[in-house]
Coordinates of C-alpha atoms in Angstrom, one line a residue:
X979 CA 83.9 86.6 97.2
X980 CA 84.6 82.9 97.2
X981 CA 80.8 82.4 97.2
X982 CA 80.9 83.5 93.6
X983 CA 83.4 80.9 92.4
X984 CA 81.7 77.8 91.2
X985 CA 83.1 74.4 90.3
X986 CA 82.2 74.9 86.7
X987 CA 84.3 78.1 86.7
X988 CA 87.3 76.3 88.2
X989 CA 87.1 73.7 85.4
X990 CA 86.9 76.5 82.9
X991 CA 89.8 78.4 84.3
X992 CA 92.0 75.3 84.2
X993 CA 91.3 74.8 80.6
X994 CA 91.6 78.4 79.6
X995 CA 94.5 79.6 81.7
X996 CA 96.4 76.6 82.7
X997 CA 99.1 76.9 85.4
X998 CA 99.9 80.1 87.3
X999 CA 103.3 80.7 85.7
X1000 CA 103.9 83.6 83.4
X1001 CA 101.8 82.8 80.3
X1002 CA 102.4 85.6 77.9
X1003 CA 104.6 83.3 75.8
X1004 CA 102.5 80.2 76.1
X1005 CA 100.7 78.7 73.1
X1006 CA 96.9 78.9 73.9
X1007 CA 95.2 75.7 74.5
X1008 CA 91.7 77.4 74.7
X1009 CA 90.3 77.3 71.1
X1010 CA 87.8 74.6 71.7
X1011 CA 86.5 76.3 74.9
X1012 CA 86.2 79.6 73.0
X1013 CA 84.0 77.9 70.5
X1014 CA 81.7 76.3 73.0
X1015 CA 81.7 79.0 75.7
X1016 CA 80.8 82.8 75.9
X1017 CA 77.4 82.2 74.4
X1018 CA 75.2 83.4 77.2
X1019 CA 75.0 86.0 80.0
X1020 CA 75.7 83.2 82.5
X1021 CA 78.8 82.2 80.7
X1022 CA 80.1 85.8 80.8
X1023 CA 79.2 86.1 84.5
X1024 CA 80.8 82.7 85.4
X1025 CA 84.1 83.6 83.7
X1026 CA 84.3 87.2 85.2
X1027 CA 83.6 85.7 88.6
X1028 CA 87.0 84.2 88.5
X1029 CA 88.6 87.6 88.2
X1030 CA 87.6 88.4 91.8
X1031 CA 90.4 86.1 92.9
X1032 CA 92.8 88.7 91.5
X1033 CA 91.7 91.2 94.2
X1034 CA 93.9 91.7 97.2
X1035 CA 93.0 89.8 100.5
X1036 CA 94.8 90.0 103.8
X1037 CA 97.6 92.1 102.4
X1038 CA 95.2 95.1 102.5
X1039 CA 95.5 95.0 106.4
X1040 CA 99.2 94.0 106.5
X1041 CA 100.9 96.1 103.8
X1042 CA 101.4 99.0 106.2
X1043 CA 103.9 96.9 108.0
X1044 CA 106.2 97.6 104.9
X1045 CA 105.7 101.3 105.5
X1046 CA 106.2 103.8 108.4
X1047 CA 102.7 103.0 109.8
X1048 CA 103.5 99.7 111.5
X1049 CA 106.6 98.1 112.9
X1050 CA 106.5 94.3 112.7
X1051 CA 108.8 91.8 114.6
X1052 CA 110.8 91.3 111.4
X1053 CA 111.2 94.4 109.2
X1054 CA 110.7 93.8 105.6
X1055 CA 113.4 94.4 102.9
X1056 CA 111.2 97.1 101.3
X1057 CA 110.8 99.0 104.6
X1058 CA 114.5 99.0 105.4
X1059 CA 115.8 99.6 101.9
X1060 CA 117.3 96.2 101.4
X1061 CA 115.4 95.0 98.2
X1062 CA 117.6 93.2 95.9
X1063 CA 117.4 92.4 92.1
X1064 CA 115.2 89.4 91.4
X1065 CA 116.6 86.7 89.1
X1066 CA 113.8 84.3 88.1
X1067 CA 111.4 85.3 85.5
X1068 CA 107.9 86.3 86.5
X1069 CA 109.0 87.1 90.1
X1070 CA 109.0 90.4 92.1
X1071 CA 105.6 91.4 90.6
X1072 CA 106.7 91.0 86.9
X1073 CA 104.0 88.4 86.2
X1074 CA 101.4 88.6 83.5
X1075 CA 99.2 85.4 83.9
X1076 CA 96.2 87.3 85.2
X1077 CA 96.3 89.7 82.2
X1078 CA 96.2 86.8 79.8
X1079 CA 93.1 85.6 81.5
X1080 CA 91.4 88.9 81.2
X1081 CA 92.5 89.5 77.6
X1082 CA 91.2 86.1 76.6
X1083 CA 87.8 86.9 77.9
X1084 CA 87.8 90.3 76.0
X1085 CA 88.8 88.5 72.9
X1086 CA 85.8 86.2 73.0
X1087 CA 82.9 87.6 75.0
X1088 CA 81.3 89.6 72.1
X1089 CA 80.0 86.4 70.4
X1090 CA 77.3 86.4 73.2
X1091 CA 74.1 87.9 71.7
X1092 CA 72.9 89.5 75.0
X1093 CA 73.9 93.1 74.5
X1094 CA 73.3 94.2 78.2
X1095 CA 75.4 91.4 79.5
X1096 CA 78.2 92.2 77.1
X1097 CA 78.3 95.8 78.3
X1098 CA 78.2 94.8 82.0
X1099 CA 80.7 92.0 81.9
X1100 CA 82.9 93.7 79.3
X1101 CA 83.1 96.6 81.7
X1102 CA 83.9 94.3 84.6
X1103 CA 86.7 92.7 82.7
X1104 CA 88.1 96.1 81.8
X1105 CA 88.0 97.1 85.4
X1106 CA 90.1 94.2 86.4
X1107 CA 92.5 95.0 83.5
X1108 CA 92.7 98.6 84.8
X1109 CA 93.3 97.2 88.4
X1110 CA 96.1 94.9 87.1
X1111 CA 97.8 97.8 85.2
X1112 CA 97.4 100.2 88.1
X1113 CA 99.5 97.8 90.2
X1114 CA 102.1 97.4 87.5
X1115 CA 102.3 101.3 87.1
X1116 CA 102.9 101.8 90.8
X1117 CA 105.5 99.0 90.9
X1118 CA 107.5 99.5 87.8
X1119 CA 106.5 102.7 86.1
X1120 CA 106.8 102.0 82.4
X1121 CA 105.5 98.6 81.4
X1122 CA 104.5 97.0 78.1
X1123 CA 100.8 97.3 77.2
X1124 CA 99.2 94.0 76.0
X1125 CA 95.6 94.2 74.9
X1126 CA 95.4 90.9 73.4
X1127 CA 96.2 87.2 74.0
X1128 CA 99.7 86.5 72.8
X1129 CA 100.8 83.4 71.0
X1130 CA 104.3 81.9 71.0
X1131 CA 105.2 83.5 67.7
X1132 CA 103.8 86.9 68.4
X1133 CA 106.5 89.6 68.0
X1134 CA 104.9 91.6 70.7
X1135 CA 106.3 89.1 73.1
X1136 CA 109.5 91.1 72.7
X1137 CA 108.2 94.6 72.7
X1138 CA 109.8 97.3 74.8
X1139 CA 108.1 99.0 77.8
X1140 CA 105.4 101.6 77.0
X1141 CA 105.9 105.0 78.6
X1142 CA 104.0 105.5 81.9
X1143 CA 101.7 108.2 80.4
X1144 CA 100.6 105.7 77.7
X1145 CA 100.0 103.1 80.3
X1146 CA 97.9 105.6 82.3
X1147 CA 95.9 106.5 79.2
X1148 CA 95.2 102.8 78.7
X1149 CA 94.0 102.3 82.2
X1150 CA 91.8 105.3 81.9
X1151 CA 90.2 104.1 78.8
X1152 CA 89.4 100.9 80.5
X1153 CA 88.0 102.6 83.5
X1154 CA 85.9 105.0 81.4
X1155 CA 84.4 102.0 79.5
X1156 CA 83.6 100.4 82.9
X1157 CA 82.1 103.5 84.3
X1158 CA 79.9 104.0 81.2
X1159 CA 78.7 100.4 81.0
X1160 CA 78.5 98.7 84.4
X1161 CA 75.1 99.4 85.9
X1162 CA 74.6 101.9 88.7
X1163 CA 74.2 99.3 91.3
X1164 CA 75.1 99.2 95.0
X1165 CA 76.5 95.7 95.6
X1166 CA 78.8 94.8 98.4
X1167 CA 80.8 92.0 96.8
X1168 CA 80.5 92.9 93.1
X1169 CA 82.3 95.3 90.9
X1170 CA 79.9 98.1 90.0
X1171 CA 80.1 101.5 88.3
X1172 CA 81.0 103.0 91.7
X1173 CA 84.0 100.6 92.1
X1174 CA 85.3 101.8 88.9
X1175 CA 84.8 105.4 89.9
X1176 CA 86.7 105.0 93.1
X1177 CA 89.5 103.2 91.4
X1178 CA 89.7 106.0 88.8
X1179 CA 89.8 108.5 91.6
X1180 CA 92.7 106.6 93.3
X1181 CA 94.6 106.1 90.1
X1182 CA 94.4 109.7 89.0
X1183 CA 95.3 111.2 92.5
X1184 CA 98.3 108.8 92.6
X1185 CA 99.5 109.7 89.1
X1186 CA 98.8 113.4 89.4
X1187 CA 100.7 113.8 92.7
X1188 CA 103.4 111.4 91.4
X1189 CA 103.9 113.5 88.3
X1190 CA 103.8 116.7 90.4
X1191 CA 106.4 115.7 93.0
X1192 CA 108.6 113.8 90.6
X1193 CA 108.6 116.6 88.0
X1194 CA 107.0 114.5 85.2
X1195 CA 104.7 117.2 83.9
X1196 CA 101.0 117.1 83.1
X1197 CA 100.0 116.7 86.8
X1198 CA 97.0 119.1 86.7
X1199 CA 95.2 117.0 84.1
X1200 CA 95.3 114.0 86.3
X1201 CA 94.5 115.9 89.5
X1202 CA 91.4 117.3 87.7
X1203 CA 90.3 113.8 86.7
X1204 CA 90.8 112.6 90.3
X1205 CA 88.6 115.4 91.7
X1206 CA 86.0 114.9 89.1
X1207 CA 85.7 111.1 89.7
X1208 CA 85.6 111.6 93.5
X1209 CA 83.0 114.3 93.1
X1210 CA 80.9 112.1 90.8
X1211 CA 80.9 109.4 93.5
X1212 CA 80.1 111.9 96.3
X1213 CA 77.2 113.5 94.5
X1214 CA 75.7 110.2 93.4
X1215 CA 74.5 109.8 97.0
X1216 CA 75.0 106.1 96.6
X1217 CA 77.0 105.9 99.8
X1218 CA 77.4 107.8 103.1
X1219 CA 79.8 107.5 106.1
X1220 CA 79.1 104.7 108.6
X1221 CA 77.9 106.4 111.8
X1222 CA 76.4 103.5 113.9
X1223 CA 77.3 103.8 117.6
X1224 CA 78.4 107.5 117.4
X1225 CA 81.7 109.4 117.5
X1226 CA 83.4 106.9 120.1
X1227 CA 82.3 103.7 118.5
X1228 CA 81.5 104.0 114.7
X1229 CA 85.0 104.1 113.3
X1230 CA 86.1 100.9 115.1
X1231 CA 82.7 99.3 114.4
X1232 CA 83.1 99.8 110.7
X1233 CA 86.2 97.5 110.5
X1234 CA 85.6 95.1 113.4
X1235 CA 82.2 93.9 112.6
X1236 CA 81.9 90.5 111.1
X1237 CA 79.7 91.3 108.1
X1238 CA 80.0 94.4 106.1
X1239 CA 77.1 96.4 104.5
X1240 CA 77.0 98.9 101.7
X1241 CA 76.5 102.0 103.8
X1242 CA 80.1 103.1 103.3
X1243 CA 81.8 100.1 102.0
X1244 CA 81.9 100.1 98.2
X1245 CA 83.5 96.7 97.8
X1246 CA 84.4 94.0 100.4
X1247 CA 86.0 90.7 100.3
X1248 CA 83.6 88.1 101.8
X1249 CA 84.8 85.8 104.6
X1250 CA 82.9 83.4 106.8
X1251 CA 83.6 80.5 109.3
X1252 CA 82.8 77.9 106.7
X1253 CA 84.7 78.5 103.5
X1254 CA 87.0 81.5 104.1
X1255 CA 89.2 82.4 107.1
X1256 CA 92.4 84.3 107.4
X1257 CA 95.2 85.3 109.9
X1258 CA 94.5 89.0 110.3
X1259 CA 93.5 88.9 113.9
X1260 CA 96.2 86.4 114.8
X1261 CA 98.8 88.8 113.6
X1262 CA 97.4 91.5 115.9
X1263 CA 97.4 89.3 119.0
X1264 CA 100.2 86.8 118.6
X1265 CA 103.6 87.7 120.3
X1266 CA 105.4 85.7 117.6
X1267 CA 103.5 86.0 114.4
X1268 CA 102.9 89.7 113.8
X1269 CA 103.2 91.8 117.1
X1270 CA 102.7 94.9 115.0
X1271 CA 103.5 98.1 116.8
X1272 CA 102.2 101.6 115.8
X1273 CA 105.0 104.2 115.8
X1274 CA 104.8 107.3 118.1
X1275 CA 104.9 109.8 115.2
X1276 CA 101.6 108.5 114.0
X1277 CA 100.1 108.6 117.5
X1278 CA 101.5 112.2 117.8
X1279 CA 99.6 113.1 114.6
X1280 CA 96.2 112.8 116.1
X1281 CA 94.7 116.2 117.1
X1282 CA 93.4 117.1 120.6
X1283 CA 89.8 116.9 121.0
X1284 CA 89.6 120.7 120.7
X1285 CA 91.2 120.5 117.3
X1286 CA 94.5 121.9 118.6
X1287 CA 97.7 120.1 117.6
X1288 CA 99.0 117.7 120.2
X1289 CA 102.5 118.4 119.0
X1290 CA 102.2 122.0 120.1
X1291 CA 102.2 120.9 123.7
X1292 CA 105.6 121.5 125.3
X1293 CA 105.7 117.8 126.7
X1294 CA 104.3 116.1 123.7
X1295 CA 107.5 114.0 123.2
X1296 CA 107.7 112.8 126.7
X1297 CA 104.0 112.5 127.6
X1298 CA 103.4 109.1 129.3
X1299 CA 100.9 106.7 127.9
X1300 CA 97.8 107.5 130.0
X1301 CA 98.3 111.2 129.6
X1302 CA 98.8 111.1 125.8
X1303 CA 95.6 109.1 125.3
X1304 CA 93.4 111.7 126.9
X1305 CA 91.2 114.2 125.0
X1306 CA 92.3 113.2 121.6
X1307 CA 90.5 112.6 118.2
X1308 CA 88.3 109.6 119.1
X1309 CA 89.8 107.6 116.2
X1310 CA 93.0 107.3 118.2
X1311 CA 91.6 104.8 120.7
X1312 CA 89.6 103.1 118.1
X1313 CA 92.8 102.4 116.2
X1314 CA 95.3 102.0 119.1
X1315 CA 94.4 100.2 122.3
X1316 CA 93.7 102.9 124.8
X1317 CA 93.6 102.8 128.6
X1318 CA 90.1 101.3 128.7
X1319 CA 90.5 98.9 125.8
X1320 CA 88.1 95.9 125.8
X1321 CA 87.9 93.3 123.2
X1322 CA 85.3 93.9 120.5
X1323 CA 81.9 92.9 121.8
X1324 CA 83.1 92.7 125.5
X1325 CA 83.0 95.1 128.3
X1326 CA 85.7 93.9 130.6
X1327 CA 89.0 95.9 130.2
X1328 CA 91.7 93.9 128.6
X1329 CA 95.0 93.4 130.5
X1330 CA 97.9 95.5 129.1
X1331 CA 100.1 93.2 127.0
X1332 CA 103.5 94.5 125.8
X1333 CA 104.5 91.2 124.3
X1334 CA 102.2 91.5 121.3
X1335 CA 103.3 94.9 120.1
X1336 CA 106.8 96.0 119.1
X1337 CA 106.3 99.7 120.1
X1338 CA 103.8 99.4 123.0
X1339 CA 101.0 100.9 121.0
X1340 CA 98.8 98.0 120.1
X1341 CA 96.7 98.0 117.0
X1342 CA 93.0 97.3 117.3
X1343 CA 91.7 98.6 114.0
X1344 CA 89.9 95.6 112.4
X1345 CA 90.5 93.5 115.5
X1346 CA 87.3 91.5 115.7
X1347 CA 85.7 89.2 118.3
X1348 CA 87.9 87.1 120.5
X1349 CA 87.0 83.8 118.9
X1350 CA 88.8 85.1 115.7
X1351 CA 92.2 85.7 117.5
X1352 CA 93.5 82.2 117.1
X1353 CA 95.6 81.2 114.0
X1354 CA 93.7 81.2 110.8
X1355 CA 90.4 82.0 112.6
X1356 CA 89.5 85.5 111.3
X1357 CA 86.4 85.5 109.2
X1358 CA 85.2 89.1 109.2
X1359 CA 84.8 90.8 105.8
X1360 CA 87.8 92.9 104.5
X1361 CA 87.0 96.3 103.1
X1362 CA 88.7 96.9 99.8
X1363 CA 87.2 100.3 98.7
X1364 CA 85.1 102.7 100.8
X1365 CA 83.5 106.0 100.5
X1366 CA 85.8 107.8 102.9
X1367 CA 88.6 107.6 100.4
X1368 CA 86.5 109.5 97.8
X1369 CA 86.2 112.4 100.3
X1370 CA 90.0 112.4 100.9
X1371 CA 90.8 112.1 97.1
X1372 CA 88.5 115.1 96.4
X1373 CA 90.0 117.4 99.0
X1374 CA 93.6 116.5 98.2
X1375 CA 93.3 116.9 94.4
X1376 CA 91.6 120.2 94.8
X1377 CA 94.2 121.4 97.3
X1378 CA 97.1 120.3 95.0
X1379 CA 95.3 122.1 92.1
X1380 CA 94.9 125.3 94.1
X1381 CA 91.2 125.4 93.6
X1382 CA 90.2 124.1 97.1
X1383 CA 87.5 126.1 98.9
X1384 CA 86.1 126.0 102.4
X1385 CA 82.9 124.6 100.9
X1386 CA 85.1 121.8 99.3
X1387 CA 86.5 121.0 102.8
X1388 CA 83.0 120.9 104.3
X1389 CA 81.8 118.3 101.9
X1390 CA 84.9 116.1 102.2
X1391 CA 87.4 116.3 105.1
X1392 CA 84.8 117.9 107.5
X1393 CA 82.5 115.0 106.9
X1394 CA 85.1 112.7 108.3
X1395 CA 85.7 115.0 111.3
X1396 CA 82.0 115.2 111.9
X1397 CA 81.7 111.4 112.2
X1398 CA 84.0 111.6 115.3
X1399 CA 82.7 114.9 116.6
X1400 CA 86.0 116.8 115.8
X1401 CA 86.1 120.5 115.0
X1402 CA 86.1 121.3 111.3
X1403 CA 89.2 122.1 109.3
X1404 CA 89.3 125.7 108.5
X1405 CA 91.1 126.5 105.1
X1406 CA 92.3 130.0 106.1
X1407 CA 93.7 128.9 109.5
X1408 CA 95.4 125.8 108.1
X1409 CA 97.2 127.8 105.5
X1410 CA 98.2 130.6 107.9
X1411 CA 100.0 128.4 110.3
X1412 CA 101.2 125.2 108.6
X1413 CA 102.0 122.4 111.2
X1414 CA 105.9 122.4 111.8
X1415 CA 105.6 118.8 112.9
X1416 CA 104.1 117.7 109.7
X1417 CA 106.3 119.9 107.7
X1418 CA 109.3 118.1 109.1
X1419 CA 107.7 114.8 108.2
X1420 CA 107.0 115.9 104.6
X1421 CA 109.7 118.3 103.6
X1422 CA 108.9 118.0 100.0
X1423 CA 105.4 119.2 100.3
X1424 CA 103.9 121.8 97.9
X1425 CA 105.5 125.2 98.9
X1426 CA 102.6 127.3 97.6
X1427 CA 99.7 129.1 99.5
X1428 CA 98.0 125.7 100.2
X1429 CA 100.9 124.2 102.0
X1430 CA 99.2 124.3 105.3
X1431 CA 95.9 122.6 104.2
X1432 CA 97.7 120.0 102.1
X1433 CA 99.6 118.9 105.3
X1434 CA 96.3 118.8 107.2
X1435 CA 94.8 116.6 104.4
X1436 CA 97.7 114.3 104.7
X1437 CA 97.2 114.1 108.4
X1438 CA 93.6 113.2 107.9
X1439 CA 94.4 110.7 105.2
X1440 CA 97.0 108.8 107.4
X1441 CA 94.6 108.7 110.3
X1442 CA 91.5 107.8 108.3
X1443 CA 93.1 105.2 106.0
X1444 CA 95.6 103.8 108.5
X1445 CA 96.4 100.1 107.8
X1446 CA 94.3 99.9 104.6
X1447 CA 97.3 99.3 102.3
X1448 CA 97.8 102.8 101.0
X1449 CA 100.5 104.4 103.0
X1450 CA 103.5 103.1 100.9
X1451 CA 101.9 104.4 97.8
X1452 CA 101.3 107.8 99.5
X1453 CA 104.9 108.2 100.5
X1454 CA 106.0 107.2 96.9
X1455 CA 103.7 109.6 95.1
X1456 CA 104.6 112.5 97.4
X1457 CA 108.4 111.7 96.9
X1458 CA 108.8 111.3 100.6
X1459 CA 110.7 108.0 100.6
X1460 CA 113.2 109.4 103.0
X1461 CA 110.4 109.4 105.7
X1462 CA 111.4 105.6 106.0
X1463 CA 114.7 106.6 107.5
X1464 CA 113.2 108.6 110.4
X1465 CA 113.0 106.9 113.8
X1466 CA 110.0 104.5 114.3
X1467 CA 109.8 104.5 118.1
X1468 CA 107.1 103.7 120.5
X1469 CA 105.8 104.6 124.0
X1470 CA 108.0 106.9 126.2
X1471 CA 109.1 105.8 129.7
X1472 CA 111.1 108.3 131.8
X1473 CA 112.8 105.4 133.9
X1474 CA 112.6 101.8 134.7
X1475 CA 109.9 100.7 137.2
X1476 CA 106.1 100.4 137.4
X1477 CA 103.6 102.2 135.3
X1478 CA 99.8 102.5 135.6
X1479 CA 98.4 102.6 132.1
X1480 CA 94.7 103.1 133.0
X1481 CA 94.9 105.2 136.1
X1482 CA 93.3 102.7 138.4
X1483 CA 96.0 102.8 141.0
X1484 CA 97.5 99.4 139.9
X1485 CA 100.6 98.7 138.0
X1486 CA 100.1 97.3 134.4
X1487 CA 103.7 97.6 133.1
X1488 CA 107.0 97.0 134.9
X1489 CA 110.3 97.7 133.2
X1490 CA 113.6 96.2 134.3
X1491 CA 117.0 95.5 133.1
X1492 CA 117.5 92.0 134.3
X1493 CA 115.9 91.9 137.8
X1494 CA 112.1 91.9 137.9
X1495 CA 111.7 91.2 141.7
X1496 CA 110.4 94.7 142.3
X1497 CA 107.3 94.1 140.0
X1498 CA 104.1 94.8 141.9
X1499 CA 101.7 91.8 142.3
X1500 CA 99.3 91.6 139.5
X1501 CA 101.4 93.4 136.9
X1502 CA 100.3 92.2 133.5
X1503 CA 103.4 93.1 131.4
X1504 CA 106.9 92.7 132.7
X1505 CA 109.5 93.9 130.3
X1506 CA 113.2 93.3 130.2
X1507 CA 114.6 96.4 128.5
X1508 CA 117.7 94.5 127.5
X1509 CA 115.4 92.6 125.2
X1510 CA 112.7 95.1 124.4
X1511 CA 115.0 98.0 124.0
X1512 CA 114.6 101.7 125.0
X1513 CA 116.3 104.5 123.0
X1514 CA 118.5 105.5 126.0
X1515 CA 118.8 102.0 127.5
X1516 CA 117.1 102.7 130.9
X1517 CA 114.7 105.4 129.7
X1518 CA 113.2 106.8 126.6
X1519 CA 111.0 105.2 123.9
X1520 CA 110.6 101.6 123.0
X1521 CA 113.1 101.3 120.0
X1522 CA 112.3 98.1 118.1
X1523 CA 114.6 99.0 115.2
X1524 CA 117.6 99.8 117.3
X1525 CA 120.7 98.7 115.4
X1526 CA 118.7 98.2 112.2
X1527 CA 120.0 100.3 109.3
X1528 CA 117.0 102.0 107.6
X1529 CA 117.8 103.4 104.2
X1530 CA 115.8 104.7 101.3
X1531 CA 117.8 105.3 98.0
X1532 CA 116.1 108.4 96.2
X1533 CA 117.9 107.3 93.0
X1534 CA 116.2 103.9 92.7
X1535 CA 113.7 103.0 95.5
X1536 CA 110.7 104.7 94.1
X1537 CA 110.3 101.8 91.6
X1538 CA 110.8 98.1 91.8
X1539 CA 113.5 96.2 89.7
X1540 CA 112.6 93.9 86.8
X1541 CA 113.9 90.2 87.1
X1542 CA 117.1 89.5 85.3
X1543 CA 115.9 86.5 83.4
X1544 CA 113.0 88.6 81.9
X1545 CA 115.4 91.2 80.7
X1546 CA 117.7 88.5 79.3
X1547 CA 114.8 87.0 77.4
X1548 CA 113.7 90.3 76.0
X1549 CA 116.6 92.7 75.4
X1550 CA 114.2 95.5 74.6
X1551 CA 113.1 95.6 78.3
X1552 CA 115.4 98.0 80.0
X1553 CA 116.0 97.8 83.8
X1554 CA 114.7 100.7 86.1
X1555 CA 117.3 103.2 86.9
X1556 CA 120.2 102.3 89.2
X1557 CA 119.1 98.6 89.9
X1558 CA 122.0 96.4 89.4

């Protein structure tokens, strides 16, 4: 979206917003600009274009490394339960500069005489304020609501945190305004009515399930709103699932292609070789920068091609790599490098490389053309919101409400399965035999008659939305933080020695414990297990976290702490529970 940011906007934002520090208590230096600006539709557009820089960028495709979906070289403090109380004001997410910029616009834009422009750009500004507060809600729970630009002598600088339900109502009011007033346009790089609808669906599902599983009350009202927002987006027929290439290609193609289109993608962040590059592909291919590994429990979650559960097989835990990749949901080998993996746009099989993955399972979702693998060379567009999420929100909200029908599944989850030619999810069968593997993964799941189908929807959500920055939030709202303490291991090896990963009769991987002289000629990955450890030293699963204490404190880790200096400056701000 950098193409929307003009030099005139940069000058404006410097004048209006100033530095990037926390500005809630800064005397405004913007009165002259307010008098001379906000007079035309172009003024409103130029100002709101600056808000797009508030949207996430590469963290969308790296945040899963802070959850149980990806294991990086260096485990984050959040993932291992080692977050500490921040000291400096405005750190740890407790920063309000972006909000001040939005509120300044909302305080001045109505002087423009163009009514249509006011409705549209006022709606866009409220979308960004809702997006801002949604992030604060997930992070801190209760937060102070500010709907105006504060001056240095404003007593609201020292107000207390507003209750989370008031914060949610504030967000909903902004989103409802946005939905009512932003035009029904399909625009890939702009906030539209549909972007506001998908954010509303995401917010309401998050809050509804958070209230339900954390015992806060009023969950059903939020879940009803989630289902309704998702349904409105679905029935608009503005989007459909991207199917180009068919079941064995389309899912990978959706993320790896250089330029997005508005078939399924509701909002994308625009990158190109000239003015916008990132390090996403480098993180997937560098042995020192990212080396992300996918855990085996995620690989185990993919169903067999028949729709049967892989984890019902007697040898699922000890199946070797080539075997476990056969006859599975096609999304598996469009997300994880399979036996026949070739670089995007190429046909020659890529050599197996264990040095660029901690678990042996190499991530390929959103891995684009080879020219984008070098440092800061990625320029493919990043998806921020897509239609598939609406299908998942709709099914989960209805299941949690207890109103899910087979027809609901057929218009949501089964559309996703249809894309990859997988058997449809059957409501009656799922509830009759809940998956014990998933039940062990999510012990706090709803114990009612929809338990089985809720587990299946969670399976589908983790697979479909893998590495799109939503997994941590899912665990938090389901009150499944303890999942972070469960082993995050990789590929299984029954012994040291040579392994053929693609069944061509040649060794691809050779494991040794200090003496590699027995490695067959041409082996592409020679691994010393004293460095890349196995669970049982000379056999078992790759165990990248061996010796790392993983802990999740149920009493405090569902929320982030507030910086010490901010609490010292405002005694009415009370710290989140059990953060000291």
